[in-house]
mmCIF file of C-alpha atoms in Angstrom:
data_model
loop_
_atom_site.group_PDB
_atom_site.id
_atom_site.type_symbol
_atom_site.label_atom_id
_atom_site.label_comp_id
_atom_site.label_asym_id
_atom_site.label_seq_id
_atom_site.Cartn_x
_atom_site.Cartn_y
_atom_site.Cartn_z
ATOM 1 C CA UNK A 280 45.182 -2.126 62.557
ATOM 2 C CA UNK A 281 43.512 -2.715 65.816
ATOM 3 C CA UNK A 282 42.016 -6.143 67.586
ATOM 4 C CA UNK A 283 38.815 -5.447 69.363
ATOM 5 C CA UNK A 284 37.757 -8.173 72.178
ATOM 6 C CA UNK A 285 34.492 -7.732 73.207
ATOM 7 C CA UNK A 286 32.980 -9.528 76.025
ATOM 8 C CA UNK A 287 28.905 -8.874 75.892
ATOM 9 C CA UNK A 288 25.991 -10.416 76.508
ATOM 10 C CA UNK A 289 24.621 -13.453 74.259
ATOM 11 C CA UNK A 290 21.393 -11.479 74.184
ATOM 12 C CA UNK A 291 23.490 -8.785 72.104
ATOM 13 C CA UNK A 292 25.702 -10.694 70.099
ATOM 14 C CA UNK A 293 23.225 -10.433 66.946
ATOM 15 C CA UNK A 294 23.140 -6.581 67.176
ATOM 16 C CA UNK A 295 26.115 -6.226 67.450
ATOM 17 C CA UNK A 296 26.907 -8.269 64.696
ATOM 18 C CA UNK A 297 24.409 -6.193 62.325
ATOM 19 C CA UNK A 298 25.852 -2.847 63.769
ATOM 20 C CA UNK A 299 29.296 -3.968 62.613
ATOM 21 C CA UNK A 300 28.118 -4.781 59.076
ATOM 22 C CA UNK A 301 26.275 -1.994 58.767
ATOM 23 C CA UNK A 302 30.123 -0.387 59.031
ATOM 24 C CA UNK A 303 31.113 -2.196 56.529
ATOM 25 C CA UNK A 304 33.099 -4.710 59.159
ATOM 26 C CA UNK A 305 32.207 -7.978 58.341
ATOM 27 C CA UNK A 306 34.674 -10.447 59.644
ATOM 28 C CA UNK A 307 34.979 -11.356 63.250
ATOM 29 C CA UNK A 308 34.600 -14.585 65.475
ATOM 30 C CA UNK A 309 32.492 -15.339 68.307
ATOM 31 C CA UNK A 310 33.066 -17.415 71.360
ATOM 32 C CA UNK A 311 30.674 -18.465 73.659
ATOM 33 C CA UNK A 312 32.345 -18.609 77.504
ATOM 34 C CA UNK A 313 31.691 -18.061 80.945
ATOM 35 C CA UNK A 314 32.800 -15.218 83.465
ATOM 36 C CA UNK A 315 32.198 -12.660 85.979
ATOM 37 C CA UNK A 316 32.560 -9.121 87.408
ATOM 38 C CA UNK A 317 31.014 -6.540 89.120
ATOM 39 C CA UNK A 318 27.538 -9.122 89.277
ATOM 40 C CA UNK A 319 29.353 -11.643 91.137
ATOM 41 C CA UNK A 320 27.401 -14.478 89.625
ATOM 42 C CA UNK A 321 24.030 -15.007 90.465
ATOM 43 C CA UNK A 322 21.636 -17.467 92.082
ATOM 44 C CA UNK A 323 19.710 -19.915 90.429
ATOM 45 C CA UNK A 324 17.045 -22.497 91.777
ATOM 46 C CA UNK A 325 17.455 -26.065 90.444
ATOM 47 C CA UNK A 326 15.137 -28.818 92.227
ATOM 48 C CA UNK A 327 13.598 -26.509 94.436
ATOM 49 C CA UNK A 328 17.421 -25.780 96.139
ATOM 50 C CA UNK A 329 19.161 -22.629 95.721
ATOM 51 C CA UNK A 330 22.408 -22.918 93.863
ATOM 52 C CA UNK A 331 25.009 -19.824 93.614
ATOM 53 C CA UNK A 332 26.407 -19.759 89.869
ATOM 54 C CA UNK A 333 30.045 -18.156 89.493
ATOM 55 C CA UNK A 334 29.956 -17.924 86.290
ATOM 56 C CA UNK A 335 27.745 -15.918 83.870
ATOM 57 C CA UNK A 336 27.447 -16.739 80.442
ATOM 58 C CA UNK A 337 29.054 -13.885 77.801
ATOM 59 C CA UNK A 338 30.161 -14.169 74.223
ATOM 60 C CA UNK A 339 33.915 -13.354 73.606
ATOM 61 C CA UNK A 340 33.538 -11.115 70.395
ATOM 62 C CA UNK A 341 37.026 -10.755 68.758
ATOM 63 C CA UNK A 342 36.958 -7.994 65.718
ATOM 64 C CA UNK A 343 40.164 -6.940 63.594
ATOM 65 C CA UNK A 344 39.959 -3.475 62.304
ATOM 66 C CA UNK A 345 41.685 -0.684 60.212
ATOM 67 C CA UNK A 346 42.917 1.530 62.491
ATOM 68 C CA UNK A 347 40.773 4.343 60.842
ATOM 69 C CA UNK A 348 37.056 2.714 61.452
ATOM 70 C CA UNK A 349 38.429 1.875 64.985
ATOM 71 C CA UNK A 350 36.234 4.959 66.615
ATOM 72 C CA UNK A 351 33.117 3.692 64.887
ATOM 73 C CA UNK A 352 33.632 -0.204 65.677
ATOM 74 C CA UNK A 353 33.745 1.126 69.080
ATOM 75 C CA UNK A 354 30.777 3.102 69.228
ATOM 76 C CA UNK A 355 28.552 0.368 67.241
ATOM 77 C CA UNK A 356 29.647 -1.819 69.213
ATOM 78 C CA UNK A 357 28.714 0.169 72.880
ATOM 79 C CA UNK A 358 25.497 1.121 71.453
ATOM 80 C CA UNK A 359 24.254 -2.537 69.996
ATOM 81 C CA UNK A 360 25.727 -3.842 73.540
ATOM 82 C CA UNK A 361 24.883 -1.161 76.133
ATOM 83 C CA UNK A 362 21.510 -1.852 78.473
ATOM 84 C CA UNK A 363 22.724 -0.026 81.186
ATOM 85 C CA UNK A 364 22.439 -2.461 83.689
ATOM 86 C CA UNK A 365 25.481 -4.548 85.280
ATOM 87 C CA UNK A 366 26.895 -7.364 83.400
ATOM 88 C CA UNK A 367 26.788 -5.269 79.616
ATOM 89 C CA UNK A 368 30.111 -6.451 79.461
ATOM 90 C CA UNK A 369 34.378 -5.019 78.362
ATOM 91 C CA UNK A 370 35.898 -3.917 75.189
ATOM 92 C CA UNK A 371 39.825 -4.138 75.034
ATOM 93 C CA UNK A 372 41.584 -2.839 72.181
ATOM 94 C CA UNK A 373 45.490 -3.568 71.272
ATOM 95 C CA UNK A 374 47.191 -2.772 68.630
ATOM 96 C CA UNK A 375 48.273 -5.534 65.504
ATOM 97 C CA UNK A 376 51.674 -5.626 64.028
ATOM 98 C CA UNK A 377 51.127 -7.810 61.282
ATOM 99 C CA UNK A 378 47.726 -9.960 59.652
ATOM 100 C CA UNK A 379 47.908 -12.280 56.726
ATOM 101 C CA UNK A 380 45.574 -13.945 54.852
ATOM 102 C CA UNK A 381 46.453 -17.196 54.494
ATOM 103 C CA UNK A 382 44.440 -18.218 51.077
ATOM 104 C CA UNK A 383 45.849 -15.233 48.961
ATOM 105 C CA UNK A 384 48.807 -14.345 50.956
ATOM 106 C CA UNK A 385 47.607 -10.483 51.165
ATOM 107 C CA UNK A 386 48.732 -8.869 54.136
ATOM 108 C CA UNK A 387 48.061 -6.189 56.789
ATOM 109 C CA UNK A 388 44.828 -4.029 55.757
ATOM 110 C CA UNK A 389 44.427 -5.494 52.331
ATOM 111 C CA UNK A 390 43.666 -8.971 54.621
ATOM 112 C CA UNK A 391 40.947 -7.680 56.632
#
C-alpha cells in the first residue's frame, strides 16, 4: 500500500478527482493550502498598488492506494494535473505499513 500526496492546482482538483474514480480509487482527502516553487509567487494589484504574493494557492491531494494500481494513480493523476506550464504542482509517494478502518476494524488493503 502506497500514500500519494499530491500538490496541484485548484483548477485540477475536479479532474483529477474523476480520473481517480474512473480507476476505481475513490477515497482520498483534499486540502486547500498555500505554497510556492519554481514561480516564486506572483504579483497581484490590489487598490491600484502592486502587491508581491508568496504564496500560491494549491490543493494538498492525499490518496491511499494498493500497491498494484500505484502506476495508474500516478499516471491519472499527471495527466488530469499536467498543463505544462510552471506551478502544475509535486506528487510524493511513501510507502504504508499498516491502515485500519476504524468502523469495521478491516485492515491493510481490505480498508482502502
Amino acid at each position: 500500500m502506497h500514500m500519494i500526496e499530491a500538490i496541484i492546482k485548484p483548477s485540477a482538483l475536479d479532474d483529477v478527482k474523476a480520473k481517480l474514480a474512473s480507476l476505481g480509487v475513490l477515497g482520498c482527502t483534499a486540502v486547500e493550502c498555500k505554497g510556492f516553487g519554481k514561480q516564486k509567487g506572483h504579483t497581484e494589484r490590489y487598490r491600484g498598488g502592486r502587491m508581491d504574493v508568496g504564496f500560491v494557492p494549491k490543493v494538498l491531494l492525499k490518496v491511499a492506494v494498493k500497491s498494484e494500481d500505484l502506476d495508474k494513480a500516478l499516471d491519472a493523476i499527471v495527466e488530469a494535473a499536467r498543463t505544462g506550464s510552471v506551478g502544475d504542482g509535486k506528487l510524493f509517494v511513501y510507502e504504508l505499513g499498516k491502515v485500519v478502518r476504524i468502523r469495521t476494524g478491516e485492515s491493510d488493503n481490505d480498508a482502502l
